GROMACS .gro file of C-alpha atoms in nm:
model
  423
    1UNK     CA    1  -1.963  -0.461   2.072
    2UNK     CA    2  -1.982  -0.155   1.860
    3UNK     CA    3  -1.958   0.228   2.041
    4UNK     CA    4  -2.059   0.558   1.841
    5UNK     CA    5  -1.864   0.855   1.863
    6UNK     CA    6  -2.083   1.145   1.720
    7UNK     CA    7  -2.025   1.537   1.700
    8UNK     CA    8  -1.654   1.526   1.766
    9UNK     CA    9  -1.443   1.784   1.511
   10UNK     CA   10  -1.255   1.439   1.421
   11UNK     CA   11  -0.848   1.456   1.285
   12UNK     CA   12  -0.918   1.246   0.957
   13UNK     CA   13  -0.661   1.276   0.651
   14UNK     CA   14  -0.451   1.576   0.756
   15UNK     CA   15  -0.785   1.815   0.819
   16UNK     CA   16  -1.029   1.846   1.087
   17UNK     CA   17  -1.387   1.743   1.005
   18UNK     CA   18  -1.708   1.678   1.161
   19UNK     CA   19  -1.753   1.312   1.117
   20UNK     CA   20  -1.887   1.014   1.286
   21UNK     CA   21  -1.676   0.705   1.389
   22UNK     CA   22  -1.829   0.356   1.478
   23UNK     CA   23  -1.593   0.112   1.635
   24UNK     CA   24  -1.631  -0.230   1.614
   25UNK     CA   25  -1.431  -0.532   1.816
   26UNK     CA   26  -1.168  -0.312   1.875
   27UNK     CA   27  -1.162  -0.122   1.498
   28UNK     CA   28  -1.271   0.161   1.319
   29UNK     CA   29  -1.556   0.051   1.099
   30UNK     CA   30  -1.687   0.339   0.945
   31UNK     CA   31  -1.615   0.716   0.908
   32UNK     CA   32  -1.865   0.896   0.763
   33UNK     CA   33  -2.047   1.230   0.854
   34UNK     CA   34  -2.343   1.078   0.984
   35UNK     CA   35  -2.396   0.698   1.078
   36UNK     CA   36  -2.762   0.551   1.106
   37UNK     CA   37  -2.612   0.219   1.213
   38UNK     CA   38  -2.718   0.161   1.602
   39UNK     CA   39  -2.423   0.083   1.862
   40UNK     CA   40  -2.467  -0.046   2.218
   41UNK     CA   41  -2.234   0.269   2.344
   42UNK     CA   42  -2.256   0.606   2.194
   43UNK     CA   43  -1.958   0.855   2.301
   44UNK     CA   44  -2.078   1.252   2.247
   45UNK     CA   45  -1.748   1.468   2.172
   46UNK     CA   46  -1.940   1.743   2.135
   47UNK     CA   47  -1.707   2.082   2.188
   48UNK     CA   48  -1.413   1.804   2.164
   49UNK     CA   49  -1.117   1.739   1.891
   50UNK     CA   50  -1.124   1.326   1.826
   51UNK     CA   51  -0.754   1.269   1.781
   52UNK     CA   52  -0.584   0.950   1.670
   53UNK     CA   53  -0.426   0.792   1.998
   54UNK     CA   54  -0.101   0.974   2.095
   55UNK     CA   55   0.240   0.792   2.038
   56UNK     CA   56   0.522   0.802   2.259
   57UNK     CA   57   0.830   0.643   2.113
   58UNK     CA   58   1.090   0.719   2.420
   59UNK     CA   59   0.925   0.631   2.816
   60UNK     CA   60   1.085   0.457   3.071
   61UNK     CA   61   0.870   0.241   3.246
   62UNK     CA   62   1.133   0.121   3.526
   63UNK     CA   63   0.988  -0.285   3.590
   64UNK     CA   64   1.097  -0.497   3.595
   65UNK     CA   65   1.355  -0.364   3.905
   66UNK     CA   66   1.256   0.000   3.942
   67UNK     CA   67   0.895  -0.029   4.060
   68UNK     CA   68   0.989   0.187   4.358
   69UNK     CA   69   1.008   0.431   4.071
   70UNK     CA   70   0.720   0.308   3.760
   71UNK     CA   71   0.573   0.015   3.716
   72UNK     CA   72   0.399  -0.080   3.401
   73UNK     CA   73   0.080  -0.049   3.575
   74UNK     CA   74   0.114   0.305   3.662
   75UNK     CA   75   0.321   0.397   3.401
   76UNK     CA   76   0.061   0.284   3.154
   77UNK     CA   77  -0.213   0.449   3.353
   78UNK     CA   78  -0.017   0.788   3.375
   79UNK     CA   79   0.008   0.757   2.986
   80UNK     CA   80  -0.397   0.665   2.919
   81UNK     CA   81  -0.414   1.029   3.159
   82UNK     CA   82  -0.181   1.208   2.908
   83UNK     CA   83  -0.396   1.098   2.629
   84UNK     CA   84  -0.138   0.806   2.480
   85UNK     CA   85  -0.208   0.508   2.371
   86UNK     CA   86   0.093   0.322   2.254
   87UNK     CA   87   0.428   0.409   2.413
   88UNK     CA   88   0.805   0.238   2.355
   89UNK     CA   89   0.938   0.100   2.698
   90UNK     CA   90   1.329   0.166   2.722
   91UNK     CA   91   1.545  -0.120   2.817
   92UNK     CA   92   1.743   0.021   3.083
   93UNK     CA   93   1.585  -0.248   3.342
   94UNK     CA   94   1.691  -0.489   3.572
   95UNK     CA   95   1.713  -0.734   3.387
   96UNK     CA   96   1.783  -0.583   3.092
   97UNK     CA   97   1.586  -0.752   2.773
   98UNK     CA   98   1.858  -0.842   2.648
   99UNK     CA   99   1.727  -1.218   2.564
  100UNK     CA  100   1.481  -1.424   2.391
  101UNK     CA  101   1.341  -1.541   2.753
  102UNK     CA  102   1.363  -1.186   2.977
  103UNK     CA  103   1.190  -1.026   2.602
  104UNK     CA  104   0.926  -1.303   2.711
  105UNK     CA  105   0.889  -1.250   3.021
  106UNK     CA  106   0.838  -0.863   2.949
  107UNK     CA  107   0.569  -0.938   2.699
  108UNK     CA  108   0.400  -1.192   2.962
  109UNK     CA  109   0.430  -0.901   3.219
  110UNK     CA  110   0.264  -0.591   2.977
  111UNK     CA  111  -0.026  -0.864   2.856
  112UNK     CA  112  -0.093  -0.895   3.197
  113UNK     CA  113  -0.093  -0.531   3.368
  114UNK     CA  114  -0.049  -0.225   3.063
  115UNK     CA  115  -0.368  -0.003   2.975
  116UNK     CA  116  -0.195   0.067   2.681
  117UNK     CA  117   0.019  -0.079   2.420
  118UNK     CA  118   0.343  -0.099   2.494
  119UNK     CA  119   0.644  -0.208   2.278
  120UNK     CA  120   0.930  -0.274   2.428
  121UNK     CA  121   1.318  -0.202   2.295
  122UNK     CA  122   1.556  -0.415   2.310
  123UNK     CA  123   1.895  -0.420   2.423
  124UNK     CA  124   2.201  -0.368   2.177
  125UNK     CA  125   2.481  -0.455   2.480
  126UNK     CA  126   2.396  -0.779   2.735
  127UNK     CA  127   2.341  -0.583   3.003
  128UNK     CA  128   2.373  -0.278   2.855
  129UNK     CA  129   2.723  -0.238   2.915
  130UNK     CA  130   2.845  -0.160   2.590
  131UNK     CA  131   3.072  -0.489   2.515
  132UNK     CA  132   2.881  -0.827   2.410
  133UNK     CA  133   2.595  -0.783   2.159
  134UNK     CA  134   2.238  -0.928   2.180
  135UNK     CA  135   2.120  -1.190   1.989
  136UNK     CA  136   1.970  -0.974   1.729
  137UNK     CA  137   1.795  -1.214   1.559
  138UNK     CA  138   1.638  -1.366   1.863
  139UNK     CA  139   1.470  -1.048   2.014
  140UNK     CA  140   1.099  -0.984   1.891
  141UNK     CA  141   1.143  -0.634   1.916
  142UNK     CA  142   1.058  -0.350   1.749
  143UNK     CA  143   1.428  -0.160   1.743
  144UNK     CA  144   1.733  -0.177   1.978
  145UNK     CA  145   1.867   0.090   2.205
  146UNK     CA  146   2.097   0.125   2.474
  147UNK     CA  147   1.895   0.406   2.596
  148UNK     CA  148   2.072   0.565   2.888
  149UNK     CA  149   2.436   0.476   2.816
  150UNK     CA  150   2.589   0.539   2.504
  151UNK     CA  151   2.750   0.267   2.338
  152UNK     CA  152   3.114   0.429   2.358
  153UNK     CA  153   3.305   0.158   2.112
  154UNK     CA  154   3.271   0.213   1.767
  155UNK     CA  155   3.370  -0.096   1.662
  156UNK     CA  156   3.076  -0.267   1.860
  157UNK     CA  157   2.833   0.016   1.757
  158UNK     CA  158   2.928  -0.061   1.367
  159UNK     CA  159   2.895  -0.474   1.425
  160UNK     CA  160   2.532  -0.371   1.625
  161UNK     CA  161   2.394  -0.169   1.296
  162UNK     CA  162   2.524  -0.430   1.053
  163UNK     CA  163   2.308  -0.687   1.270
  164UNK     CA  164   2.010  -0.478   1.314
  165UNK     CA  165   2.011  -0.388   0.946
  166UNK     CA  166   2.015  -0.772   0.852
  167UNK     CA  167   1.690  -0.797   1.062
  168UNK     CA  168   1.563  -0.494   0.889
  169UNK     CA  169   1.556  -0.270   1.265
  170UNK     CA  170   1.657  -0.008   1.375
  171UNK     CA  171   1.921   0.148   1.595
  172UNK     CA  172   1.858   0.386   1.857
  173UNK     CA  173   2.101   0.612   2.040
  174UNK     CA  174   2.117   0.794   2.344
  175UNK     CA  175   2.410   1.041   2.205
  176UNK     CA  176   2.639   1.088   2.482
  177UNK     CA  177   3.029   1.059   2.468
  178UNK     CA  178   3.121   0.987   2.873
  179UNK     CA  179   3.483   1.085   2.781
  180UNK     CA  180   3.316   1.487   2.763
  181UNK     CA  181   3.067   1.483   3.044
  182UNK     CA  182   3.333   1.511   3.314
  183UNK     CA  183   3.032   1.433   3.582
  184UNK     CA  184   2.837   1.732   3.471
  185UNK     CA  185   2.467   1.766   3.600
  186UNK     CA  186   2.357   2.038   3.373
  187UNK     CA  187   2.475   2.205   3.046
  188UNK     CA  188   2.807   2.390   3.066
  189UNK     CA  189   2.688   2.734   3.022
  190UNK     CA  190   2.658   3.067   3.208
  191UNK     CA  191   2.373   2.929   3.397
  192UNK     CA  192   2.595   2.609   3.552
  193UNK     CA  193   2.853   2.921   3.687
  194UNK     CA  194   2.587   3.132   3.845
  195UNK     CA  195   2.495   2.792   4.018
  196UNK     CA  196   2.851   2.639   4.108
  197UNK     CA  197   2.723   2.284   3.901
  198UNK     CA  198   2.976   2.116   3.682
  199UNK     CA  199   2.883   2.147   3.352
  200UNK     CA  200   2.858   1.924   3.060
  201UNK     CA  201   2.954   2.075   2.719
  202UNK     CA  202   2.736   2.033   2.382
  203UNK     CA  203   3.009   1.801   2.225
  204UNK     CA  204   2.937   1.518   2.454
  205UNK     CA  205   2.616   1.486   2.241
  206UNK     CA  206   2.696   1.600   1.870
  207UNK     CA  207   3.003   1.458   1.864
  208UNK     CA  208   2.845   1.117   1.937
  209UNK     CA  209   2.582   1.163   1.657
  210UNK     CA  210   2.824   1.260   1.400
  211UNK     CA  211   3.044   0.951   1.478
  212UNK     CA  212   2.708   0.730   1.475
  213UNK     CA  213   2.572   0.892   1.154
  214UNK     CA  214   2.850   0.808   0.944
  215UNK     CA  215   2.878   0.419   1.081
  216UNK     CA  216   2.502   0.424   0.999
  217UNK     CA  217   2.567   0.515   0.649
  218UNK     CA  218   2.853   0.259   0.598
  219UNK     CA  219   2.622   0.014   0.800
  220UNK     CA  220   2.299   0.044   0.598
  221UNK     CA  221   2.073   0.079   0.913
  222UNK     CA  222   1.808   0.339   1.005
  223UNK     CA  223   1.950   0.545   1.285
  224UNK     CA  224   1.755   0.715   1.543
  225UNK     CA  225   1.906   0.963   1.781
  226UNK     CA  226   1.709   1.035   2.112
  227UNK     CA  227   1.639   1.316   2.278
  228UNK     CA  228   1.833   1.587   2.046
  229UNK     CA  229   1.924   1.871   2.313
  230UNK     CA  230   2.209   2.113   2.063
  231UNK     CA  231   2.232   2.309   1.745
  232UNK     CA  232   2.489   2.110   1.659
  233UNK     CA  233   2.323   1.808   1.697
  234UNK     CA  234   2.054   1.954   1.441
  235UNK     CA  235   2.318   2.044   1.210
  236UNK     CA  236   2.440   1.745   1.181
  237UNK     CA  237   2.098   1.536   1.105
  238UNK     CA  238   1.994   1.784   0.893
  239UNK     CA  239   2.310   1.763   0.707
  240UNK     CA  240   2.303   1.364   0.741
  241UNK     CA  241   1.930   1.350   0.587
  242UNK     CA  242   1.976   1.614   0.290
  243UNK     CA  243   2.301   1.331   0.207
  244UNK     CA  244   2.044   1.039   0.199
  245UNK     CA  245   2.142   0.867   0.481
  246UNK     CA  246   1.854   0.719   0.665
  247UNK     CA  247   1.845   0.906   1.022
  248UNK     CA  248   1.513   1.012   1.230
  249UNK     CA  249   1.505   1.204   1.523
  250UNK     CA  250   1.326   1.321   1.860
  251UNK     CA  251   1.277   1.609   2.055
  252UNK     CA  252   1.134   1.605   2.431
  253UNK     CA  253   0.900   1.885   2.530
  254UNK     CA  254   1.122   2.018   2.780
  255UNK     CA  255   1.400   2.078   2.542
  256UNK     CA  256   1.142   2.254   2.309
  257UNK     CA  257   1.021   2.480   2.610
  258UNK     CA  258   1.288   2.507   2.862
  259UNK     CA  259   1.646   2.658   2.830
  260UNK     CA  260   1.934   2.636   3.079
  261UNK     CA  261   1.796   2.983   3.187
  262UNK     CA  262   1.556   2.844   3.374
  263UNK     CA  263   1.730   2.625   3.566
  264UNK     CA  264   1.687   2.685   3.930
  265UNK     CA  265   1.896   2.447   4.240
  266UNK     CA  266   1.632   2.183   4.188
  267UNK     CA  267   1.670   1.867   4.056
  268UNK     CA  268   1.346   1.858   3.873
  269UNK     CA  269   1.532   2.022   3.617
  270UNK     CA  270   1.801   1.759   3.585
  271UNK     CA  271   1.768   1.603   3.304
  272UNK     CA  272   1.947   1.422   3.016
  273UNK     CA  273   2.082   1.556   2.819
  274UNK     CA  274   2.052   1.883   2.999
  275UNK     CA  275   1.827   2.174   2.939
  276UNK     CA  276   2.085   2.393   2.687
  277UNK     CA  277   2.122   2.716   2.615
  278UNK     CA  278   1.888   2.945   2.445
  279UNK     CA  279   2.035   2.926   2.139
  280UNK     CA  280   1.979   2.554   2.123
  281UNK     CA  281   1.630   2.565   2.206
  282UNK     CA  282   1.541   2.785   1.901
  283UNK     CA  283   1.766   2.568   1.714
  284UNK     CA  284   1.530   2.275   1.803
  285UNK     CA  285   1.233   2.450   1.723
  286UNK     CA  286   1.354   2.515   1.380
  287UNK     CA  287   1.472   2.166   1.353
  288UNK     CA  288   1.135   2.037   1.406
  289UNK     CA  289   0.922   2.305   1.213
  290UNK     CA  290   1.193   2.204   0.899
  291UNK     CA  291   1.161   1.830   0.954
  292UNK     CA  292   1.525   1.780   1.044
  293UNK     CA  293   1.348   1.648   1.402
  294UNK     CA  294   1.093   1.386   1.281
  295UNK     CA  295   0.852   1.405   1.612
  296UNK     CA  296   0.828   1.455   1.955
  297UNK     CA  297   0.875   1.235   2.224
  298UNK     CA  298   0.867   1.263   2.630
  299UNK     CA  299   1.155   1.065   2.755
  300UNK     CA  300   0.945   1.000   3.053
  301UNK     CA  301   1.176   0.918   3.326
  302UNK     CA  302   1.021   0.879   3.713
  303UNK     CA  303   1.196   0.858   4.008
  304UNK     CA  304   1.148   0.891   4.360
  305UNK     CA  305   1.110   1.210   4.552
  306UNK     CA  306   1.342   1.088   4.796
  307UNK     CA  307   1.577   1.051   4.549
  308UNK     CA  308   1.514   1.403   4.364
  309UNK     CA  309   1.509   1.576   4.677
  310UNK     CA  310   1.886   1.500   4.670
  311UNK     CA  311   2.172   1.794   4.605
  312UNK     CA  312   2.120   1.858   4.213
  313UNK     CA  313   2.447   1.702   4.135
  314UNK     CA  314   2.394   1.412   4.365
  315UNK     CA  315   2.005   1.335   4.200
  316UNK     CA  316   1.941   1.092   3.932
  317UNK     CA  317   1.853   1.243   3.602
  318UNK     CA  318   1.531   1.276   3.444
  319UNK     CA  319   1.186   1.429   3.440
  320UNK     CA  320   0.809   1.333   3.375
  321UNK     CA  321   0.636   1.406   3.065
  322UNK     CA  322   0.354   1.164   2.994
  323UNK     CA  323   0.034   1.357   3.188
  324UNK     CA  324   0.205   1.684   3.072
  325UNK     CA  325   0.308   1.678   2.712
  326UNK     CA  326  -0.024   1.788   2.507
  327UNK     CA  327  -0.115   1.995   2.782
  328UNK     CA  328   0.228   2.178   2.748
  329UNK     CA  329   0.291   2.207   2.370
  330UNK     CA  330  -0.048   2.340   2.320
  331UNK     CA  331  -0.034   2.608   2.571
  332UNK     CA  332   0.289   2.739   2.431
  333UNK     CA  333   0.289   2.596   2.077
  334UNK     CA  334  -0.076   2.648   1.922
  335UNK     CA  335  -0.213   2.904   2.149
  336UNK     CA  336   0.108   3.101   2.053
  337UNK     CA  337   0.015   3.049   1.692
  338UNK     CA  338   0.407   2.868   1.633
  339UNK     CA  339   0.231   2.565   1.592
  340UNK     CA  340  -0.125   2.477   1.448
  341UNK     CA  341  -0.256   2.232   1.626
  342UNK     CA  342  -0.270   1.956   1.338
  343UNK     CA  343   0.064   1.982   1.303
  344UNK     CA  344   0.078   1.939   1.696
  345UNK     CA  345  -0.116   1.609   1.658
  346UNK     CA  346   0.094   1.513   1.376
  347UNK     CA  347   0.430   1.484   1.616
  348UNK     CA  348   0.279   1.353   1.856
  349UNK     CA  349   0.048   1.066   1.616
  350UNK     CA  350   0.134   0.957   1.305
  351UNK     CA  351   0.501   1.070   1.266
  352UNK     CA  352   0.631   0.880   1.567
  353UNK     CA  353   0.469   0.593   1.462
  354UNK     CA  354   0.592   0.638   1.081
  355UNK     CA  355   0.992   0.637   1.245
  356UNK     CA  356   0.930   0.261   1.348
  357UNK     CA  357   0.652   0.125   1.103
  358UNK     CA  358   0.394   0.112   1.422
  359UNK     CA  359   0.048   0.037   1.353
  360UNK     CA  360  -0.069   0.356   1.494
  361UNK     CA  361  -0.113   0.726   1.490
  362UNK     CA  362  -0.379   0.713   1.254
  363UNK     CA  363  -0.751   0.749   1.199
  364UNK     CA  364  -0.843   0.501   0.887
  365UNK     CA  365  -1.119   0.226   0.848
  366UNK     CA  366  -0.955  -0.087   0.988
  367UNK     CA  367  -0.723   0.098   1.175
  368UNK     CA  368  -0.702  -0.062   1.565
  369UNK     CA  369  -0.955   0.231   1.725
  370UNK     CA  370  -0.717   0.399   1.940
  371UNK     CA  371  -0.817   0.718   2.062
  372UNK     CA  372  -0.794   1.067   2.229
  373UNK     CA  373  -1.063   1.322   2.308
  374UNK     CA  374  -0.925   1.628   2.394
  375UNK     CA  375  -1.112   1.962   2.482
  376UNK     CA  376  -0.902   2.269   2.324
  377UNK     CA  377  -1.079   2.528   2.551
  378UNK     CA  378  -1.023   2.341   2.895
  379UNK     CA  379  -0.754   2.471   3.108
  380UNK     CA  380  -0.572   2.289   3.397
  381UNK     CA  381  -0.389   2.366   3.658
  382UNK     CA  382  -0.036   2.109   3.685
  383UNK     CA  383  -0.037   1.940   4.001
  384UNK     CA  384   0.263   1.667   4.063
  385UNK     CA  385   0.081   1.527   4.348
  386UNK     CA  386  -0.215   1.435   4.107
  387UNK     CA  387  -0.039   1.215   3.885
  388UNK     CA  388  -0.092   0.881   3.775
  389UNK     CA  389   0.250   0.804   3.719
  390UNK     CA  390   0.486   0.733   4.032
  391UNK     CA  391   0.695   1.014   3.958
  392UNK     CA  392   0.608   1.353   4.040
  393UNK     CA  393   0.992   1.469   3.934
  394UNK     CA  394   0.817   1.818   3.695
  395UNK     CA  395   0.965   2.157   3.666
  396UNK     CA  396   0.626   2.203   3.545
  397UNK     CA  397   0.443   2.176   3.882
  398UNK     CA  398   0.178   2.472   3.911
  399UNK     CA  399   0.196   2.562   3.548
  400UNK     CA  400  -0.151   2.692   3.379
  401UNK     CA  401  -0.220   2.474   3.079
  402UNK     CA  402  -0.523   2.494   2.788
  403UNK     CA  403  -0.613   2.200   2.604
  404UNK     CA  404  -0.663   1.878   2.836
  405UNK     CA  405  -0.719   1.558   2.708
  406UNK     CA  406  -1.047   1.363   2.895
  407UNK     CA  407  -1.131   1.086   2.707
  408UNK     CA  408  -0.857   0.771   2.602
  409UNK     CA  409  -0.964   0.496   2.402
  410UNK     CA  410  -0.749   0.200   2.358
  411UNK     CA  411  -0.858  -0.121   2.080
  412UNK     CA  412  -1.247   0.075   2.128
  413UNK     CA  413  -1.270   0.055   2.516
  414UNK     CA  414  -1.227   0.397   2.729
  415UNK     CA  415  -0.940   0.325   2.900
  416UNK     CA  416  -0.956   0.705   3.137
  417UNK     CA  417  -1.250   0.953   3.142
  418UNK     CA  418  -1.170   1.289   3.299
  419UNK     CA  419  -1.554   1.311   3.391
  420UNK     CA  420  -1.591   0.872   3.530
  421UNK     CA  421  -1.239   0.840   3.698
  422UNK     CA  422  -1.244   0.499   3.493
  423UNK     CA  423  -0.865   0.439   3.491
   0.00000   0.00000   0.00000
């Protein structure tokens, strides 16, 4: 089976460029600016930018035990809609994959019902509870997180990144030191007083990634940190890579475009961590224009409306990003002219996949032909009630966006066409 995509403005080697692609069983085959070969399917992205499939290293996809909330199904069709083709599936399940067998039975379950690739974390806690460790070398896994929790022991964080460094992985943190949260529901800032919600103070987070930086170092692991939200936080991983010490990092969309300013009494803008304070928010944007923050990811994070419709301090944490994320940092990235959009596609393509060694992000002959039409000029209206995913938990809802992706391709098959509904 071999599909033509012809008079795209195709993302090849850092530049935009009108070239051809033909895909073949599932691979790029050729790149070249015009291709006689015949195919059985020819693709016209004409008016359209041919991006490399987009990369989501940090989505919750709630099954197995939360399918009231995500399933992999929908969760996987709510990211072909956003455009992404290979997302990381946090742990925090029930069960958690925190075995040989339940990391089988996950793999059985995504063969069987995902659009997209997914790979799934493992666990660094049984059970995520921040005591025994996993079987490290067990787990056919990409990385290990306790994504949701932080691990609060130090001892058992440092015995975790000894193990994941023997099996040449990495560890991935949700920074978050329970001992300063206090039961906060949003940061602990002028905001939080105007609103009468307890408020939970930047330390909780930096002071967990310096503590985990520097048993990193001693550790010899590659340490992520999710979902920076503070200055300090930036600080410290800027300081941490300019030492040598092998740290990445993420920052969510909502962080980069949100503050605590705009927090209203709704909990579609709990999140965490919380949405901070002005100050941190520019402090992010630096971080990721100076490569202190490697890439972005969504932290996806569904839940019911029944449950978000809940007082904001009684409501489970987390937003929705999938369907939303391009849509968003083009509006107010590259239309504003902070970003251009290469650089755009670069976060969100190959520099999430470089942080774990994935096999995508990229447009290359024999590269697995996974990929995202997007039309620059299109503008969309955000509407939670259209969304593929479960969750329609946005503070985006109604939002005017320009540049939509229409077309998804995963291993050469459309997986979602704006225009067919084929998702």
């Amino acid at each position: 089976m071999k599909t033509k995509i012809v008079n795209g403005s195709v993302y090849y080697k850092g530049m935009l460029q009108e070239l051809e692609l033909l895909l073949k069983d599932g691979v790029i085959e050729k790149i070249a600016p015009l291709i006689e070969e015949s195919a059985d399917t020819i693709i016209d992205a004409g008016g359209l930018l041919v991006s490399p499939g987009l990369v989501d290293i940090h989505v919750h996809l709630r099954e197995p035990g939360g399918e009231a909330k995500e399933t992999i199904k929908t969760g996987t069709r709510s990211a072909a809609r956003g455009g992404f083709t290979s997302i990381c599936a946090m742990p925090n399940t029930r069960p958690v994959p925190d075995s040989k067998e339940k990391v089988e039975e996950l793999y059985a379950k995504i063969e069987q019902d995902a659009l997209v690739h997914v790979y799934p974390y493992g666990a660094i806690t049984k059970n995520q509870v921040g005591k025994d460790l996993v079987p490290f070398e067990d787990l056919d896994v990409f990385a290990f997180t306790d994504d949701g929790v932080g691990v609060k022991d130090a001892g058992v964080m440092y015995e975790a990144m000894k193990r994941a460094a023997n099996e040449q992985k990495a560890i991935v943190a949700h920074c978050e030191d329970l001992t300063l949260v206090n039961g906060g529901a949003m940061h602990d800032g002028e905001r939080a007083k105007e609103l009468g919600i307890k408020g939970i103070t930047s330390m909780s987070e930096s002071v967990h990634v310096a503590r985990d930086i520097l048993l990193a170092e001693a550790a010899g692991v590659h340490y992520h940190v999710c979902h920076v939200s503070t200055k300090e936080s930036v600080r410290v991983i800027r300081d941490a890579k300019r030492a040598g010490i092998n740290v990445t990092a993420e920052v969510s969309p909502h962080h980069l475009l949100l503050n605590e300013n705009d927090v209203i009494n709704d909990a579609n803008f709990k999140m965490n961590p919380p949405l901070r304070s002005k100050e941190d928010q520019e402090a992010l944007v630096r971080g990721l224009l100076d490569g202190t923050l490697d890439c972005i990811a969504t932290d996806h994070a569904p839940h019911t409306e029944d449950e978000k419709r809940q007082p904001f301090e009684e409501a489970p944490f987390g937003i929705v990003g999938l369907e939303t994320a391009f849509p968003l940092l083009h509006t107010f990235f590259v239309e504003t002219k902070q970003l251009d959009v290469t650089q755009l596609l670069d976060f969100l393509t190959k520099k999430p996949a470089e942080v774990f060694g994935l096999k995508a992000g990229v447009i290359e002959v024999g590269a697995v032909a996974d990929l995202t039409l997007i039309d620059l000029n299109r503008e969309e209206t955000v509407r939670k009630e259209e969304f593929y995913s479960k969750g329609r938990n946005t503070p985006f809802d109604g939002y005017k966006l320009k540049g939509i992706p229409v077309t998804t391709i995963v291993r050469g098959e459309v997986v979602y066409s704006k225009e067919e509904a084929l998702v």
